[in-house]
GROMACS .gro file of C-alpha atoms in nm:
model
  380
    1UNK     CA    1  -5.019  -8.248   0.585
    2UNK     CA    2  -5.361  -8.020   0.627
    3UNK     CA    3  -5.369  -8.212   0.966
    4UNK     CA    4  -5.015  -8.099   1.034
    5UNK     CA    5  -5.051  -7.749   0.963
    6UNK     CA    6  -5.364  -7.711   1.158
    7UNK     CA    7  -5.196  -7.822   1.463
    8UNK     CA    8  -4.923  -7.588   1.401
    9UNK     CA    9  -5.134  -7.269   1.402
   10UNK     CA   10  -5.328  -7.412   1.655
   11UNK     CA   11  -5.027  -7.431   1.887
   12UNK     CA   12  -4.877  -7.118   1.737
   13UNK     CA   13  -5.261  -6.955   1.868
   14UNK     CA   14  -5.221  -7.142   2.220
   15UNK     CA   15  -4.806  -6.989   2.243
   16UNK     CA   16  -4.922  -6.621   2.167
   17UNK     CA   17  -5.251  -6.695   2.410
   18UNK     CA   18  -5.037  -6.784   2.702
   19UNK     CA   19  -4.779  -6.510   2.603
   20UNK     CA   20  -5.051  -6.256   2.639
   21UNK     CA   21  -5.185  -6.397   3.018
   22UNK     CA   22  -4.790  -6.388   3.121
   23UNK     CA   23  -4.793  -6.041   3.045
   24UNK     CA   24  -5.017  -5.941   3.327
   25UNK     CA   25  -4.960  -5.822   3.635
   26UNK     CA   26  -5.170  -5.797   3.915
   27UNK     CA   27  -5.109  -5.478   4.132
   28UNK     CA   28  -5.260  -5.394   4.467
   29UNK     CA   29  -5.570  -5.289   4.391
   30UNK     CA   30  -5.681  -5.563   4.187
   31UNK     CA   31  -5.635  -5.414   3.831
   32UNK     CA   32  -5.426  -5.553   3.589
   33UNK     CA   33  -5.097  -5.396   3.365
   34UNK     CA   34  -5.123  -5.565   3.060
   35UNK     CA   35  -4.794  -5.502   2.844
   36UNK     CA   36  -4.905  -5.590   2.458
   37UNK     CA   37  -4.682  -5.442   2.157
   38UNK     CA   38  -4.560  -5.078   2.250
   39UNK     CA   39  -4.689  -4.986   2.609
   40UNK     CA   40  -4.876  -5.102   2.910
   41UNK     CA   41  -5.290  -5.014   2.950
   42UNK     CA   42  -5.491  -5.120   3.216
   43UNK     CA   43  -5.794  -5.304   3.189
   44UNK     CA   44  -6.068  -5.440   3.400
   45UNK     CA   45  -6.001  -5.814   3.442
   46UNK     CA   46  -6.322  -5.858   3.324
   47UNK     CA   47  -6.148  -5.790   2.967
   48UNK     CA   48  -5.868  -6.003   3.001
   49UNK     CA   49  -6.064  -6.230   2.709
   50UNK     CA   50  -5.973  -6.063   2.387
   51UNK     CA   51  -6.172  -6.254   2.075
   52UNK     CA   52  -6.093  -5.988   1.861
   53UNK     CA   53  -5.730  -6.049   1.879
   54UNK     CA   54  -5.785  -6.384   1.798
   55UNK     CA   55  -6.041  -6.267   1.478
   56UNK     CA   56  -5.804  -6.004   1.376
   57UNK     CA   57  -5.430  -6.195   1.334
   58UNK     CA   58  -5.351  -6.500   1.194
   59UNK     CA   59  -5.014  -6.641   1.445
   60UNK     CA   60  -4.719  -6.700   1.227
   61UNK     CA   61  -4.475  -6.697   1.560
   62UNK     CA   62  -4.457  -6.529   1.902
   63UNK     CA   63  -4.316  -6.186   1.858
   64UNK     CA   64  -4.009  -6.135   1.998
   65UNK     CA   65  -3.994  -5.850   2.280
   66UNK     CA   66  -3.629  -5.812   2.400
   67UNK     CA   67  -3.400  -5.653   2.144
   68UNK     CA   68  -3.104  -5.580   2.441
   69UNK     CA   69  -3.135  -5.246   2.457
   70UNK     CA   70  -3.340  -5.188   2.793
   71UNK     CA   71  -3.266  -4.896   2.998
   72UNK     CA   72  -3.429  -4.871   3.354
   73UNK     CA   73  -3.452  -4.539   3.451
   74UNK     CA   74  -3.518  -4.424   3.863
   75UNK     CA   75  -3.681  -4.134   3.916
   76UNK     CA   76  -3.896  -3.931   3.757
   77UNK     CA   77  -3.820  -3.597   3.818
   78UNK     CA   78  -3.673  -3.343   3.601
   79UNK     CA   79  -3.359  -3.510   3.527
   80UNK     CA   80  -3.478  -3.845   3.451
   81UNK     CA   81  -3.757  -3.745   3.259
   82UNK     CA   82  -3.574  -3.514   3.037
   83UNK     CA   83  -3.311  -3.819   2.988
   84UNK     CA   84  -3.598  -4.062   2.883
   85UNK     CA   85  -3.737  -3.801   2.653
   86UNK     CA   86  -3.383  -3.730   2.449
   87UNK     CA   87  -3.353  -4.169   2.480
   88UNK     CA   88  -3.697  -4.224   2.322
   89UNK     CA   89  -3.709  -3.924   2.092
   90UNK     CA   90  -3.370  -3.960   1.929
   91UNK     CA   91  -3.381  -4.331   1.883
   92UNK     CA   92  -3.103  -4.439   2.151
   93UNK     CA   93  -3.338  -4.700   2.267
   94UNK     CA   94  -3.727  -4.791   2.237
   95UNK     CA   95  -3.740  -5.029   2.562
   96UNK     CA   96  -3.781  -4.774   2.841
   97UNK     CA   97  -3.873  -4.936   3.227
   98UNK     CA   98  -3.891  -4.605   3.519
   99UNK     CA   99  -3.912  -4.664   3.858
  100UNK     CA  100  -4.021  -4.457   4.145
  101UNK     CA  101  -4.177  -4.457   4.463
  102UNK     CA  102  -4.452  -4.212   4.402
  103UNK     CA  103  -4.719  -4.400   4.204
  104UNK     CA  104  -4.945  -4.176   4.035
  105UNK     CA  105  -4.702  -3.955   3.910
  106UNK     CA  106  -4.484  -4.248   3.773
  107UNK     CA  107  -4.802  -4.347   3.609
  108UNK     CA  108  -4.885  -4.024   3.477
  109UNK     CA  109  -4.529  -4.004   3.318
  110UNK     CA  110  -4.540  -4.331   3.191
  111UNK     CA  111  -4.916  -4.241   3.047
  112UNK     CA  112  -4.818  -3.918   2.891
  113UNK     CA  113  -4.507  -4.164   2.710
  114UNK     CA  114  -4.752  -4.396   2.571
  115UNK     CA  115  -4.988  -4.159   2.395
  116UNK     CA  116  -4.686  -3.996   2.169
  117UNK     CA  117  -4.599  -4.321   2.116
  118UNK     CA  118  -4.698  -4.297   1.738
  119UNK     CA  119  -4.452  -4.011   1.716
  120UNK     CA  120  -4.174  -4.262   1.799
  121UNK     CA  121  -4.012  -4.585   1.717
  122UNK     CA  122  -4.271  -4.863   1.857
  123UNK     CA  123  -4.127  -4.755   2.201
  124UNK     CA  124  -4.240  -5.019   2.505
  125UNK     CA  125  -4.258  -4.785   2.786
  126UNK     CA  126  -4.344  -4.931   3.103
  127UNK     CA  127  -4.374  -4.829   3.494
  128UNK     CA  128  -4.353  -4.987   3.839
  129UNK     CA  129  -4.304  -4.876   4.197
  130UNK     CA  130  -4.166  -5.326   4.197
  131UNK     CA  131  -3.812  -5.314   4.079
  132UNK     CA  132  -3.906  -5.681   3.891
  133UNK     CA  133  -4.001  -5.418   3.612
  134UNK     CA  134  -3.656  -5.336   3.608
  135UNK     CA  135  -3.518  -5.690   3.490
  136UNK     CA  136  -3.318  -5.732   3.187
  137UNK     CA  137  -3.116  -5.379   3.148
  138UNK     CA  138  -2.884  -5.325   2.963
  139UNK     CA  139  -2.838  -5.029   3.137
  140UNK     CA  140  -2.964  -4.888   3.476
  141UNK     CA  141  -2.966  -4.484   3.528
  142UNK     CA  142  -2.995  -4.367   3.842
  143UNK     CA  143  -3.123  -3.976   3.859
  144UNK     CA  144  -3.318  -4.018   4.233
  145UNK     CA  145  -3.208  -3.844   4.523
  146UNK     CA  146  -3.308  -3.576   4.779
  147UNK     CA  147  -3.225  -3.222   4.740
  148UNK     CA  148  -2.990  -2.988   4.954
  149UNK     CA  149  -3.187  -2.878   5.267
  150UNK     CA  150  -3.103  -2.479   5.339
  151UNK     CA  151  -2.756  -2.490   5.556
  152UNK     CA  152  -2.753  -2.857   5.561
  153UNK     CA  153  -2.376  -2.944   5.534
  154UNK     CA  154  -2.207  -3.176   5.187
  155UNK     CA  155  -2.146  -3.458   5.391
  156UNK     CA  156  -2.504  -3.450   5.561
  157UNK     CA  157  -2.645  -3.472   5.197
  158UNK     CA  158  -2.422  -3.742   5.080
  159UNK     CA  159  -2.534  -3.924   5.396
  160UNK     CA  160  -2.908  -3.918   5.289
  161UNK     CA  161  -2.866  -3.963   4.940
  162UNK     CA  162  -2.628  -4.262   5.035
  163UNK     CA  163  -2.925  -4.408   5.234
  164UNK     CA  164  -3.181  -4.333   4.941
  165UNK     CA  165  -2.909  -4.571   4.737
  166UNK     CA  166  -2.901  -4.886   4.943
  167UNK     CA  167  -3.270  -4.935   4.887
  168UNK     CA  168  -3.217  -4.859   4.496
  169UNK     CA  169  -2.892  -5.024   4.380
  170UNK     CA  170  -2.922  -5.397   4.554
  171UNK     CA  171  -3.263  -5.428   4.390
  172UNK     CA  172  -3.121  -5.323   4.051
  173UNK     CA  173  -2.863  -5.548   4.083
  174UNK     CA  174  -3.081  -5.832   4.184
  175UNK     CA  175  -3.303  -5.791   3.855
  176UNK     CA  176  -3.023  -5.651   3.613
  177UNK     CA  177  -2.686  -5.837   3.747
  178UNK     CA  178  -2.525  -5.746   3.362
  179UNK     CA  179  -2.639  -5.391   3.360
  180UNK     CA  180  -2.416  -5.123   3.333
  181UNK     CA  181  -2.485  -4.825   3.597
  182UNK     CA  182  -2.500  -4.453   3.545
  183UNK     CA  183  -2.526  -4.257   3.818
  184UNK     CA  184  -2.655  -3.883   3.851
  185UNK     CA  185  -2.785  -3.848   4.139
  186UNK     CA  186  -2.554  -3.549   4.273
  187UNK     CA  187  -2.310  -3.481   4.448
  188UNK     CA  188  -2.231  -3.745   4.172
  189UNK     CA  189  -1.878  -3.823   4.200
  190UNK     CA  190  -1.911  -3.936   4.558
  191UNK     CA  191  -2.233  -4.108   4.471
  192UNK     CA  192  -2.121  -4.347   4.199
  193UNK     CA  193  -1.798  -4.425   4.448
  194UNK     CA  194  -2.097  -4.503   4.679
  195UNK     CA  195  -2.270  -4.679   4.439
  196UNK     CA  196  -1.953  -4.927   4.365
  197UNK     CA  197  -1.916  -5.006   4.719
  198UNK     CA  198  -2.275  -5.105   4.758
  199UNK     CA  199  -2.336  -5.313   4.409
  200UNK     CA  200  -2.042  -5.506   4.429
  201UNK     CA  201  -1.981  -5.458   4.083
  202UNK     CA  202  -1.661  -5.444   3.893
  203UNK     CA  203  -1.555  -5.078   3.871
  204UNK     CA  204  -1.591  -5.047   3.462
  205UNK     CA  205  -1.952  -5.119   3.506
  206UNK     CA  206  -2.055  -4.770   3.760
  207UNK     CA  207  -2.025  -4.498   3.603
  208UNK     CA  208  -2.098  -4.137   3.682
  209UNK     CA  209  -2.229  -3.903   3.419
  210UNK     CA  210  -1.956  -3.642   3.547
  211UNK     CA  211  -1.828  -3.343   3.407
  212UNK     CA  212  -1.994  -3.500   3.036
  213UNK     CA  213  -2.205  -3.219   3.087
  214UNK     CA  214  -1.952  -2.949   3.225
  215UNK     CA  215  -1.747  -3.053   2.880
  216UNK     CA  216  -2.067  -3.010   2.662
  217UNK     CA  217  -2.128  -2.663   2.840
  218UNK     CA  218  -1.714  -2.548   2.804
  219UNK     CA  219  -1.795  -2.624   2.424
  220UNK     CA  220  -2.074  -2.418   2.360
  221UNK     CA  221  -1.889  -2.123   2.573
  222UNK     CA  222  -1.579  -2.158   2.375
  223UNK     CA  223  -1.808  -2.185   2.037
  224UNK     CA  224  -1.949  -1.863   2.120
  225UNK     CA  225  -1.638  -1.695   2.166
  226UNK     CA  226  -1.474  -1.831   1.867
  227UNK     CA  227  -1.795  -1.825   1.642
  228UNK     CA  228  -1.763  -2.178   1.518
  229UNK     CA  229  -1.995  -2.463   1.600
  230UNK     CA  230  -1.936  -2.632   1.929
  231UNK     CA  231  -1.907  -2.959   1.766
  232UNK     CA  232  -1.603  -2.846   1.609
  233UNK     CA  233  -1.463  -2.671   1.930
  234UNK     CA  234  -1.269  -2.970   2.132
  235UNK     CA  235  -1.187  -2.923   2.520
  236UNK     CA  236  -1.256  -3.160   2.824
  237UNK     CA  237  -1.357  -3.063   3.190
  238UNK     CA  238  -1.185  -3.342   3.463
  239UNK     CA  239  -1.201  -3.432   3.762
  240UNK     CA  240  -1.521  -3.317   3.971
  241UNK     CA  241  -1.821  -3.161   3.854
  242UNK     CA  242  -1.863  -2.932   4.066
  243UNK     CA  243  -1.626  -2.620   4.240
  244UNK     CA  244  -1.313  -2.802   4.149
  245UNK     CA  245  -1.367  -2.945   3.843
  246UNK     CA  246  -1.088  -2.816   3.599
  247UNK     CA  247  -1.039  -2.704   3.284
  248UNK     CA  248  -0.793  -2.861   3.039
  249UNK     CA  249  -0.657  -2.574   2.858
  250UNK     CA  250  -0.344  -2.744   2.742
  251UNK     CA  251  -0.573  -2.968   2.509
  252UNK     CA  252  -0.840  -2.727   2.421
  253UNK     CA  253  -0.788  -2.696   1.973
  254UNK     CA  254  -0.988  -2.613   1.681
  255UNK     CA  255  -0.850  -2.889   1.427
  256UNK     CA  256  -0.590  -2.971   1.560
  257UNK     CA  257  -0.475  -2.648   1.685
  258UNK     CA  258  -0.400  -2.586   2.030
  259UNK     CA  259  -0.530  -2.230   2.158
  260UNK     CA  260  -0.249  -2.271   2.406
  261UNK     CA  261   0.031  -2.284   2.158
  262UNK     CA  262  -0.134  -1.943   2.020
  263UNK     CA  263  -0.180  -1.787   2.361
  264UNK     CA  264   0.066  -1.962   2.648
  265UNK     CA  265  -0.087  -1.736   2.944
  266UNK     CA  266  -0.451  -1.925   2.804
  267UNK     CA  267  -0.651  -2.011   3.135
  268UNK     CA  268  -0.432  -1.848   3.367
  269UNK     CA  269  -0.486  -1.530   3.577
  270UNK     CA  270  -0.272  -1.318   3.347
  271UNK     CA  271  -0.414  -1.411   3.038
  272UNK     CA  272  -0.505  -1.050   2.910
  273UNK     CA  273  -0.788  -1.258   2.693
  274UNK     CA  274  -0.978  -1.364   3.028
  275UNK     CA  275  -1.051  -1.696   2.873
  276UNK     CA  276  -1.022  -1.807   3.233
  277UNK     CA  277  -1.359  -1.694   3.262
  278UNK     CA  278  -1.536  -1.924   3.053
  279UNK     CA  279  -1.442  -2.225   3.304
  280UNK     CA  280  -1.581  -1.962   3.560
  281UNK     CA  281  -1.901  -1.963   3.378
  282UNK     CA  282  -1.920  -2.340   3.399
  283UNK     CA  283  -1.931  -2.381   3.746
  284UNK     CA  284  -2.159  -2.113   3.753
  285UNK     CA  285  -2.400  -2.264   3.475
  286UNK     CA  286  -2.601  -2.488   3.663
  287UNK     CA  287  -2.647  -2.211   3.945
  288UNK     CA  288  -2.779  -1.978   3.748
  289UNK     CA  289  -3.006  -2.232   3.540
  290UNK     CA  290  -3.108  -2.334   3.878
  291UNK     CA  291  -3.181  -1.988   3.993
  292UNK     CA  292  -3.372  -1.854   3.684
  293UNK     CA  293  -3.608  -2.162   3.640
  294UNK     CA  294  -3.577  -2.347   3.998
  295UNK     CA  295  -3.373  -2.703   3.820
  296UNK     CA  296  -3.172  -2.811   3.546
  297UNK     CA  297  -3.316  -3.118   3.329
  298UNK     CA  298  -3.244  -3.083   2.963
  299UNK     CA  299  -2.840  -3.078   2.911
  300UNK     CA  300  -2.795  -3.328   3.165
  301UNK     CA  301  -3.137  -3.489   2.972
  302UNK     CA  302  -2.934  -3.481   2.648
  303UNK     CA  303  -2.591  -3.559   2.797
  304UNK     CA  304  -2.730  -3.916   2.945
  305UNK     CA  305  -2.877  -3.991   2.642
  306UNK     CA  306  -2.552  -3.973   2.475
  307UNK     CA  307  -2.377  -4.203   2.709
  308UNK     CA  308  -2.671  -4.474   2.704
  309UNK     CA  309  -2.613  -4.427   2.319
  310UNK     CA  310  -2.253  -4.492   2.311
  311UNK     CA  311  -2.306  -4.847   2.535
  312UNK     CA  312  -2.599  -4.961   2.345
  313UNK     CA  313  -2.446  -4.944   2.005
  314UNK     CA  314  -2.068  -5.030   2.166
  315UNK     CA  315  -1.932  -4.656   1.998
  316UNK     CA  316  -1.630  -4.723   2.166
  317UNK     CA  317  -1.618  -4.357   2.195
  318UNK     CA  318  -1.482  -4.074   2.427
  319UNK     CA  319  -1.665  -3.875   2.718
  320UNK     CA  320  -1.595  -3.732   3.034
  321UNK     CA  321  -1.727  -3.976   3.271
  322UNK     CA  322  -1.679  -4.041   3.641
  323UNK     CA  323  -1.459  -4.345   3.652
  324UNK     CA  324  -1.220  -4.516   3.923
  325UNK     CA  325  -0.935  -4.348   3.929
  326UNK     CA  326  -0.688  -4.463   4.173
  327UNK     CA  327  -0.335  -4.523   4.025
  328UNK     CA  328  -0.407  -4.250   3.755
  329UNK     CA  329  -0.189  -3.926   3.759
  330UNK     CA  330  -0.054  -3.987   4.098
  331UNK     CA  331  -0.423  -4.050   4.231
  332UNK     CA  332  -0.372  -4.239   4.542
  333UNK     CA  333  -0.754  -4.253   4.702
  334UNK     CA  334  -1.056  -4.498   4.600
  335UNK     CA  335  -1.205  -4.195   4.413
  336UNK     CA  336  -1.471  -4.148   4.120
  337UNK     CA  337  -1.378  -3.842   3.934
  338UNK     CA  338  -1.421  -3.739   3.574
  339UNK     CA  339  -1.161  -3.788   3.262
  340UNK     CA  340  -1.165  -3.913   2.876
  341UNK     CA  341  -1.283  -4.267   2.937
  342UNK     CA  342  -1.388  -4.506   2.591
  343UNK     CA  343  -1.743  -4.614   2.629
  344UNK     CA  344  -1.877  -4.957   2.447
  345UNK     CA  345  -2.143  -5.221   2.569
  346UNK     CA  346  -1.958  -5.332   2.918
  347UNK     CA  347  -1.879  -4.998   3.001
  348UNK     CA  348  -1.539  -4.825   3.049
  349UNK     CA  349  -1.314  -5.020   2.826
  350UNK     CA  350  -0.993  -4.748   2.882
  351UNK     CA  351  -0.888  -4.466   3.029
  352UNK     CA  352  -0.713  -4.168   2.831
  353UNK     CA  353  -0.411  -4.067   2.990
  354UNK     CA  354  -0.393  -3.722   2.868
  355UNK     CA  355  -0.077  -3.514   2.921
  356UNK     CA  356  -0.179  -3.258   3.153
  357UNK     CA  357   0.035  -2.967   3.257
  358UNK     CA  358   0.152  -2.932   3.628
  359UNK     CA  359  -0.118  -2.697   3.724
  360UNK     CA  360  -0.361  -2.945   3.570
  361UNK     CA  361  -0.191  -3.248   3.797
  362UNK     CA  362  -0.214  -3.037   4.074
  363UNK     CA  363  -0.605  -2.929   4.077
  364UNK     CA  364  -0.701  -3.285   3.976
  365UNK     CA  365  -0.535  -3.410   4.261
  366UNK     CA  366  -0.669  -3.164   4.552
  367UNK     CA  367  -1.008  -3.290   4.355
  368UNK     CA  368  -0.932  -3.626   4.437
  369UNK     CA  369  -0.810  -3.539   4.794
  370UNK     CA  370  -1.151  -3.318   4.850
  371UNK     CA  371  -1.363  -3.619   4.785
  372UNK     CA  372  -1.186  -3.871   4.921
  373UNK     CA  373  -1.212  -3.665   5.242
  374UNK     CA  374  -1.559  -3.663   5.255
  375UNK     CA  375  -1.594  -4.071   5.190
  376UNK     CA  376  -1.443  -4.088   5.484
  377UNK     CA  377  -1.761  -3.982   5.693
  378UNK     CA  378  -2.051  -4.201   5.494
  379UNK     CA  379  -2.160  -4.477   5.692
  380UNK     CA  380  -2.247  -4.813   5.457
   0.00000   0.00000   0.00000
């Protein structure tokens, strides 16, 4: 029996040994990645013989490393930094792969990650320009893209930020063929459409972060005016976000109670209580953010977080997310545009058909019409 348990640890010692070796990765210059516990250091491979591992524990069994909550995020500029930031610091997920094709900032990123990393929950933070890093996601988020040029035209953009996507979504789909996708790479709407066409994936499983955000922001506006907490002020934005997203005024209530069964001109140009211009303000919220500190990162940070939240833990819950919409209120075109969709672990599971008034129809279906007339010019 001694006999028998010595050979057990000893094999239990030789399965955590070649664990450890299979966890590094050569890169180009000849140093070594070597993922052990909650992050990735680098070490001369002069190192890569650790005896005081082998001193310090006593193998019981190989740890395991994949708990199914992996989120790959690309890019790691403003946007997807601030959304790994709200992930890791409110506890969404502690498996955290980024991707980008400028090296030594990834690296710094993913550096600057691993040293709070006793300020979080035993996150694994890891970084690779190779999209093999990538493999296993639960969820892939998309925030890379390029940036307006000065009188460049909409469809010019989507063009390039189309092109950026065929080198990003077939290798995401290649490592992560499960994953669900969350695009935010903007103009989004037209981008997670794009990003459908070029996965292959069933529609329930792309998903644009939307007008999520342009909700969160109509909250807070309408909690200022009504002095209540925006938590307990309940309104959506549909349809685009962007110029024509629109407001749903005929739903807006503060438990239960409809502001538009207490004001009936509510949203319209005669309204003598201007609430009109709190969807005004929307649209111009990112603009202004935009102008006064040159990008927007942390709402949009915050508002990703809460949709990789609600797939991880299968919420079944409701946000405004850019979903397929063809077939819904009279929507005729292959379009991605915003409404109440329930989120759980394979995505969109439904669709909330909310009674909207004429008005409402109307602007969601010129939005639908607007972008399906600029699909029309992206080459695939």
């Amino acid at each position: 029996m001694r006999d028998g348990v010595a050979s057990k640890t000893n094999l239990l010692k030789v399965t955590l040994t070649e664990r450890r070796r299979s966890a590094i990765h050569t890169t180009t210059n000849r140093r070594f990645y070597v993922t052990c516990g909650t992050g990735d250091h680098t070490f001369d491979h002069t190192t890569s013989k650790m005896a005081t591992l082998e001193q310090l524990f006593q193998p019981v069994q190989p740890k395991a490393e994949d708990k199914g909550n992996k989120v790959t995020v690309v890019g790691t500029g403003q946007v997807g930094m601030a959304a790994v930031f709200s992930m890791l610091t409110q506890g969404v997920t502690n498996n955290i792969a980024l991707v980008d094709v400028m090296e030594d900032k990834l690296k710094g990123e993913m550096m600057d990650l691993q040293h709070g990393s006793a300020f979080m929950k035993n996150a694994r933070i890891q970084a690779s320009t190779d999209y093999a890093i990538s493999a296993g996601s639960k969820i892939c988020v998309v925030t890379a893209g390029v940036r307006q040029r000065e009188g460049e035209s909409r469809l010019d953009l989507v063009q390039r930020n189309t092109d950026v996507l065929k080198n990003i979504i077939p290798q995401l789909v290649k490592y992560s063929p499960e994953a669900v996708f969350i695009i935010a790479s903007n103009p989004v709407d037209i981008l997670t459409y794009v990003t459908w066409k070029i996965s292959g994936l069933p529609k329930h499983r792309v998903i644009g972060s939307g007008t999520n955000l342009d909700s969160a922001r109509f909250r807070y506006l309408l909690s200022e005016k009504l002095c209540v907490a925006a938590t307990s002020c309940h309104g959506y934005i549909i349809g685009e976000h962007g110029d024509s997203s629109v407001p749903v005024w005929s739903g807006v209530n503060v438990a239960g109670v409809r502001l538009s069964d207490l004001n009936q001109k509510i949203g319209t140009d005669t309204d003598p209580e201007n609430w009109q211009e709190l969807h005004d303000n929307v649209v111009k919220s990112a603009y202004e953010v935009i102008k006064l500190k040159g990008y927007t990162s942390w709402a949009i940070g915050l508002s990703l977080s809460q949709l990789a939240r609600a797939i991880l833990s299968n919420a079944n819950s409701v946000h405004a997310v850019s979903t397929y919409l063809k077939g819904e209120h009279g929507i005729e075109e292959d379009v991605f545009l915003s409404l109440p969709c329930v989120l759980g672990s394979n995505g969109v599971s439904d669709v909330i058909r909310q009674p909207l008034t004429d008005k409402e129809l109307d602007q969601l279906r010129k939005s639908a019409h607007l972008m399906a007339q600029v699909q029309v010019g992206i080459k695939f």
